[in-house]
PDB file of N, CA and C in Angstrom:
ATOM      1  N   MET A  88      21.021  61.547  93.182  1.00  0.00           N
ATOM      2  CA  MET A  88      19.659  61.149  92.563  1.00  0.00           C
ATOM      3  C   MET A  88      20.406  61.853  90.862  1.00  0.00           C
ATOM      4  N   GLN A  89      19.845  61.727  89.790  1.00  0.00           N
ATOM      5  CA  GLN A  89      19.473  61.931  88.722  1.00  0.00           C
ATOM      6  C   GLN A  89      18.702  61.596  88.003  1.00  0.00           C
ATOM      7  N   ASP A  90      17.870  62.589  87.377  1.00  0.00           N
ATOM      8  CA  ASP A  90      17.111  62.429  86.298  1.00  0.00           C
ATOM      9  C   ASP A  90      17.151  62.469  84.969  1.00  0.00           C
ATOM     10  N   ILE A  91      17.393  61.029  84.678  1.00  0.00           N
ATOM     11  CA  ILE A  91      16.898  60.613  83.369  1.00  0.00           C
ATOM     12  C   ILE A  91      15.807  60.807  82.718  1.00  0.00           C
ATOM     13  N   THR A  92      16.093  61.785  81.300  1.00  0.00           N
ATOM     14  CA  THR A  92      14.711  62.075  79.937  1.00  0.00           C
ATOM     15  C   THR A  92      14.858  61.709  79.043  1.00  0.00           C
ATOM     16  N   GLY A  93      16.276  61.267  78.366  1.00  0.00           N
ATOM     17  CA  GLY A  93      16.839  60.961  77.398  1.00  0.00           C
ATOM     18  C   GLY A  93      17.493  60.064  77.300  1.00  0.00           C
ATOM     19  N   ALA A  94      17.341  59.206  75.769  1.00  0.00           N
ATOM     20  CA  ALA A  94      18.806  58.616  76.173  1.00  0.00           C
ATOM     21  C   ALA A  94      18.962  57.978  74.195  1.00  0.00           C
ATOM     22  N   TYR A  95      20.271  58.145  74.106  1.00  0.00           N
ATOM     23  CA  TYR A  95      20.535  57.681  72.849  1.00  0.00           C
ATOM     24  C   TYR A  95      21.550  56.848  72.037  1.00  0.00           C
ATOM     25  N   LEU A  96      21.213  56.237  71.203  1.00  0.00           N
ATOM     26  CA  LEU A  96      21.734  54.559  70.138  1.00  0.00           C
ATOM     27  C   LEU A  96      22.491  54.910  69.220  1.00  0.00           C
ATOM     28  N   ALA A  97      23.476  54.705  69.426  1.00  0.00           N
ATOM     29  CA  ALA A  97      24.500  54.612  67.651  1.00  0.00           C
ATOM     30  C   ALA A  97      24.762  52.998  67.975  1.00  0.00           C
ATOM     31  N   TYR A  98      24.805  52.441  66.711  1.00  0.00           N
ATOM     32  CA  TYR A  98      25.665  50.880  66.762  1.00  0.00           C
ATOM     33  C   TYR A  98      25.894  50.200  64.934  1.00  0.00           C
ATOM     34  N   GLN A  99      26.230  48.954  65.142  1.00  0.00           N
ATOM     35  CA  GLN A  99      26.396  48.729  63.751  1.00  0.00           C
ATOM     36  C   GLN A  99      26.184  46.836  63.841  1.00  0.00           C
ATOM     37  N   VAL A 100      25.931  46.505  63.328  1.00  0.00           N
ATOM     38  CA  VAL A 100      25.173  44.806  63.232  1.00  0.00           C
ATOM     39  C   VAL A 100      25.442  44.781  62.038  1.00  0.00           C
ATOM     40  N   HIS A 101      26.660  43.707  61.812  1.00  0.00           N
ATOM     41  CA  HIS A 101      27.696  43.130  60.634  1.00  0.00           C
ATOM     42  C   HIS A 101      26.165  42.403  59.786  1.00  0.00           C
ATOM     43  N   PRO A 102      26.740  42.753  58.468  1.00  0.00           N
ATOM     44  CA  PRO A 102      24.811  42.837  57.033  1.00  0.00           C
ATOM     45  C   PRO A 102      24.631  41.088  57.578  1.00  0.00           C
ATOM     46  N   GLY A 103      25.795  40.389  57.705  1.00  0.00           N
ATOM     47  CA  GLY A 103      26.026  39.232  57.898  1.00  0.00           C
ATOM     48  C   GLY A 103      24.802  38.686  58.478  1.00  0.00           C
ATOM     49  N   HIS A 104      24.419  39.657  59.622  1.00  0.00           N
ATOM     50  CA  HIS A 104      23.529  39.275  60.951  1.00  0.00           C
ATOM     51  C   HIS A 104      22.401  40.791  61.175  1.00  0.00           C
ATOM     52  N   ALA A 105      21.843  40.567  60.455  1.00  0.00           N
ATOM     53  CA  ALA A 105      20.850  42.069  60.017  1.00  0.00           C
ATOM     54  C   ALA A 105      20.104  41.209  61.113  1.00  0.00           C
ATOM     55  N   GLY A 106      19.659  40.426  61.751  1.00  0.00           N
ATOM     56  CA  GLY A 106      18.339  39.942  62.216  1.00  0.00           C
ATOM     57  C   GLY A 106      18.755  40.227  63.548  1.00  0.00           C
ATOM     58  N   LEU A 107      20.107  40.770  63.708  1.00  0.00           N
ATOM     59  CA  LEU A 107      20.256  41.029  65.417  1.00  0.00           C
ATOM     60  C   LEU A 107      19.273  42.395  65.477  1.00  0.00           C
ATOM     61  N   VAL A 108      19.536  43.890  64.798  1.00  0.00           N
ATOM     62  CA  VAL A 108      18.625  44.436  64.864  1.00  0.00           C
ATOM     63  C   VAL A 108      17.407  44.265  65.190  1.00  0.00           C
ATOM     64  N   ASP A 109      16.204  43.241  64.944  1.00  0.00           N
ATOM     65  CA  ASP A 109      15.598  43.046  66.201  1.00  0.00           C
ATOM     66  C   ASP A 109      15.849  43.120  67.654  1.00  0.00           C
ATOM     67  N   GLU A 110      16.800  42.474  67.773  1.00  0.00           N
ATOM     68  CA  GLU A 110      17.232  41.995  69.365  1.00  0.00           C
ATOM     69  C   GLU A 110      17.689  43.813  70.283  1.00  0.00           C
ATOM     70  N   VAL A 111      18.675  44.555  69.413  1.00  0.00           N
ATOM     71  CA  VAL A 111      19.103  45.549  69.349  1.00  0.00           C
ATOM     72  C   VAL A 111      17.546  46.536  70.335  1.00  0.00           C
ATOM     73  N   ILE A 112      16.932  46.650  69.539  1.00  0.00           N
ATOM     74  CA  ILE A 112      15.400  46.766  69.156  1.00  0.00           C
ATOM     75  C   ILE A 112      14.776  47.078  70.388  1.00  0.00           C
ATOM     76  N   ASP A 113      14.739  45.343  71.202  1.00  0.00           N
ATOM     77  CA  ASP A 113      14.239  44.504  71.924  1.00  0.00           C
ATOM     78  C   ASP A 113      14.760  45.257  73.073  1.00  0.00           C
ATOM     79  N   TRP A 114      16.089  45.505  73.069  1.00  0.00           N
ATOM     80  CA  TRP A 114      16.747  45.873  74.254  1.00  0.00           C
ATOM     81  C   TRP A 114      16.894  47.021  74.677  1.00  0.00           C
ATOM     82  N   TYR A 115      16.954  48.159  73.882  1.00  0.00           N
ATOM     83  CA  TYR A 115      16.901  49.563  73.452  1.00  0.00           C
ATOM     84  C   TYR A 115      15.477  49.449  74.251  1.00  0.00           C
ATOM     85  N   ASP A 116      14.463  49.567  73.652  1.00  0.00           N
ATOM     86  CA  ASP A 116      13.016  49.529  73.837  1.00  0.00           C
ATOM     87  C   ASP A 116      13.112  48.801  75.977  1.00  0.00           C
ATOM     88  N   HIS A 117      13.220  47.539  76.221  1.00  0.00           N
ATOM     89  CA  HIS A 117      13.439  47.741  77.927  1.00  0.00           C
ATOM     90  C   HIS A 117      14.231  48.598  78.187  1.00  0.00           C
ATOM     91  N   ALA A 118      15.837  48.654  77.737  1.00  0.00           N
ATOM     92  CA  ALA A 118      16.777  49.362  78.293  1.00  0.00           C
ATOM     93  C   ALA A 118      16.903  51.315  78.795  1.00  0.00           C
ATOM     94  N   ALA A 119      15.095  51.615  77.833  1.00  0.00           N
ATOM     95  CA  ALA A 119      15.099  53.178  77.681  1.00  0.00           C
ATOM     96  C   ALA A 119      13.653  53.465  78.092  1.00  0.00           C
ATOM     97  N   ALA A 120      12.883  52.078  78.354  1.00  0.00           N
ATOM     98  CA  ALA A 120      12.040  52.721  78.851  1.00  0.00           C
ATOM     99  C   ALA A 120      11.093  53.801  79.167  1.00  0.00           C
ATOM    100  N   GLY A 121      10.002  54.383  78.914  1.00  0.00           N
ATOM    101  CA  GLY A 121       9.711  55.754  79.246  1.00  0.00           C
ATOM    102  C   GLY A 121      10.611  57.151  79.571  1.00  0.00           C
ATOM    103  N   ILE A 122      11.478  57.025  78.634  1.00  0.00           N
ATOM    104  CA  ILE A 122      11.968  58.129  78.131  1.00  0.00           C
ATOM    105  C   ILE A 122      12.298  58.590  76.991  1.00  0.00           C
ATOM    106  N   GLU A 123      12.712  59.577  76.338  1.00  0.00           N
ATOM    107  CA  GLU A 123      12.570  60.211  74.883  1.00  0.00           C
ATOM    108  C   GLU A 123      13.904  58.983  74.694  1.00  0.00           C
ATOM    109  N   ARG A 124      13.499  58.811  73.537  1.00  0.00           N
ATOM    110  CA  ARG A 124      15.306  57.861  72.490  1.00  0.00           C
ATOM    111  C   ARG A 124      14.919  58.139  71.358  1.00  0.00           C
ATOM    112  N   THR A 125      16.453  58.314  71.089  1.00  0.00           N
ATOM    113  CA  THR A 125      16.661  58.765  69.459  1.00  0.00           C
ATOM    114  C   THR A 125      17.645  57.681  69.074  1.00  0.00           C
ATOM    115  N   VAL A 126      17.878  56.986  67.882  1.00  0.00           N
ATOM    116  CA  VAL A 126      18.549  56.222  67.344  1.00  0.00           C
ATOM    117  C   VAL A 126      19.544  56.098  66.482  1.00  0.00           C
ATOM    118  N   LEU A 127      19.993  55.982  65.683  1.00  0.00           N
ATOM    119  CA  LEU A 127      21.358  56.054  64.703  1.00  0.00           C
ATOM    120  C   LEU A 127      21.665  55.085  64.049  1.00  0.00           C
ATOM    121  N   PRO A 128      20.387  54.576  62.697  1.00  0.00           N
ATOM    122  CA  PRO A 128      21.332  53.561  62.461  1.00  0.00           C
ATOM    123  C   PRO A 128      22.425  54.096  61.735  1.00  0.00           C
ATOM    124  N   CYS A 129      22.988  53.002  60.912  1.00  0.00           N
ATOM    125  CA  CYS A 129      23.668  53.161  58.972  1.00  0.00           C
ATOM    126  C   CYS A 129      22.879  53.477  58.546  1.00  0.00           C
ATOM    127  N   ALA A 130      23.492  55.011  57.784  1.00  0.00           N
ATOM    128  CA  ALA A 130      22.278  55.057  57.017  1.00  0.00           C
ATOM    129  C   ALA A 130      22.279  54.289  55.559  1.00  0.00           C
ATOM    130  N   ALA A 131      22.483  53.507  55.492  1.00  0.00           N
ATOM    131  CA  ALA A 131      23.129  53.005  54.153  1.00  0.00           C
ATOM    132  C   ALA A 131      22.430  51.814  54.798  1.00  0.00           C
ATOM    133  N   ASP A 132      22.234  50.965  55.920  1.00  0.00           N
ATOM    134  CA  ASP A 132      21.854  49.461  56.651  1.00  0.00           C
ATOM    135  C   ASP A 132      19.448  49.922  56.360  1.00  0.00           C
ATOM    136  N   GLU A 133      19.432  50.008  55.166  1.00  0.00           N
ATOM    137  CA  GLU A 133      17.537  49.496  54.953  1.00  0.00           C
ATOM    138  C   GLU A 133      17.121  48.544  55.371  1.00  0.00           C
ATOM    139  N   TYR A 134      17.529  47.720  56.029  1.00  0.00           N
ATOM    140  CA  TYR A 134      16.831  47.172  57.113  1.00  0.00           C
ATOM    141  C   TYR A 134      16.426  47.389  57.912  1.00  0.00           C
ATOM    142  N   ALA A 135      17.462  47.897  58.968  1.00  0.00           N
ATOM    143  CA  ALA A 135      17.378  47.823  60.049  1.00  0.00           C
ATOM    144  C   ALA A 135      16.354  49.605  59.797  1.00  0.00           C
ATOM    145  N   ARG A 136      16.750  50.697  58.943  1.00  0.00           N
ATOM    146  CA  ARG A 136      15.787  51.330  58.732  1.00  0.00           C
ATOM    147  C   ARG A 136      14.934  51.589  59.080  1.00  0.00           C
ATOM    148  N   ARG A 137      13.902  50.560  58.081  1.00  0.00           N
ATOM    149  CA  ARG A 137      12.566  49.819  58.074  1.00  0.00           C
ATOM    150  C   ARG A 137      12.931  49.252  59.151  1.00  0.00           C
ATOM    151  N   ARG A 138      13.123  48.336  60.414  1.00  0.00           N
ATOM    152  CA  ARG A 138      12.383  48.011  61.713  1.00  0.00           C
ATOM    153  C   ARG A 138      12.281  49.016  62.592  1.00  0.00           C
ATOM    154  N   TRP A 139      13.411  50.519  62.381  1.00  0.00           N
ATOM    155  CA  TRP A 139      13.463  51.030  63.445  1.00  0.00           C
ATOM    156  C   TRP A 139      12.025  51.864  63.093  1.00  0.00           C
ATOM    157  N   ARG A 140      11.875  52.201  61.888  1.00  0.00           N
ATOM    158  CA  ARG A 140      10.385  52.941  61.119  1.00  0.00           C
ATOM    159  C   ARG A 140       8.878  51.851  62.129  1.00  0.00           C
ATOM    160  N   ARG A 141       9.253  50.742  62.063  1.00  0.00           N
ATOM    161  CA  ARG A 141       8.479  50.022  62.343  1.00  0.00           C
ATOM    162  C   ARG A 141       7.809  50.073  63.804  1.00  0.00           C
ATOM    163  N   THR A 142       8.669  50.195  64.552  1.00  0.00           N
ATOM    164  CA  THR A 142       8.463  50.292  65.756  1.00  0.00           C
ATOM    165  C   THR A 142       8.084  51.652  66.544  1.00  0.00           C
ATOM    166  N   ALA A 143       8.427  52.909  65.693  1.00  0.00           N
ATOM    167  CA  ALA A 143       7.957  54.560  65.394  1.00  0.00           C
ATOM    168  C   ALA A 143       6.710  54.575  66.118  1.00  0.00           C
ATOM    169  N   THR A 144       6.298  53.402  65.021  1.00  0.00           N
ATOM    170  CA  THR A 144       4.667  53.575  64.900  1.00  0.00           C
ATOM    171  C   THR A 144       3.601  52.982  65.785  1.00  0.00           C
TER     172      THR A 144
END
């Protein structure tokens, strides 16, 4: 048995499909629920950065 205390996610979404970021967020919220989470959206992807900031509050 292993006690998982954190999760890290790095990903890429094609700029033409930015709406998929919301699906990634929903999946990560479910897959890593209840543990400390870290995410690394692309620095150039302002849409994704805004969406992740919104979920952090």
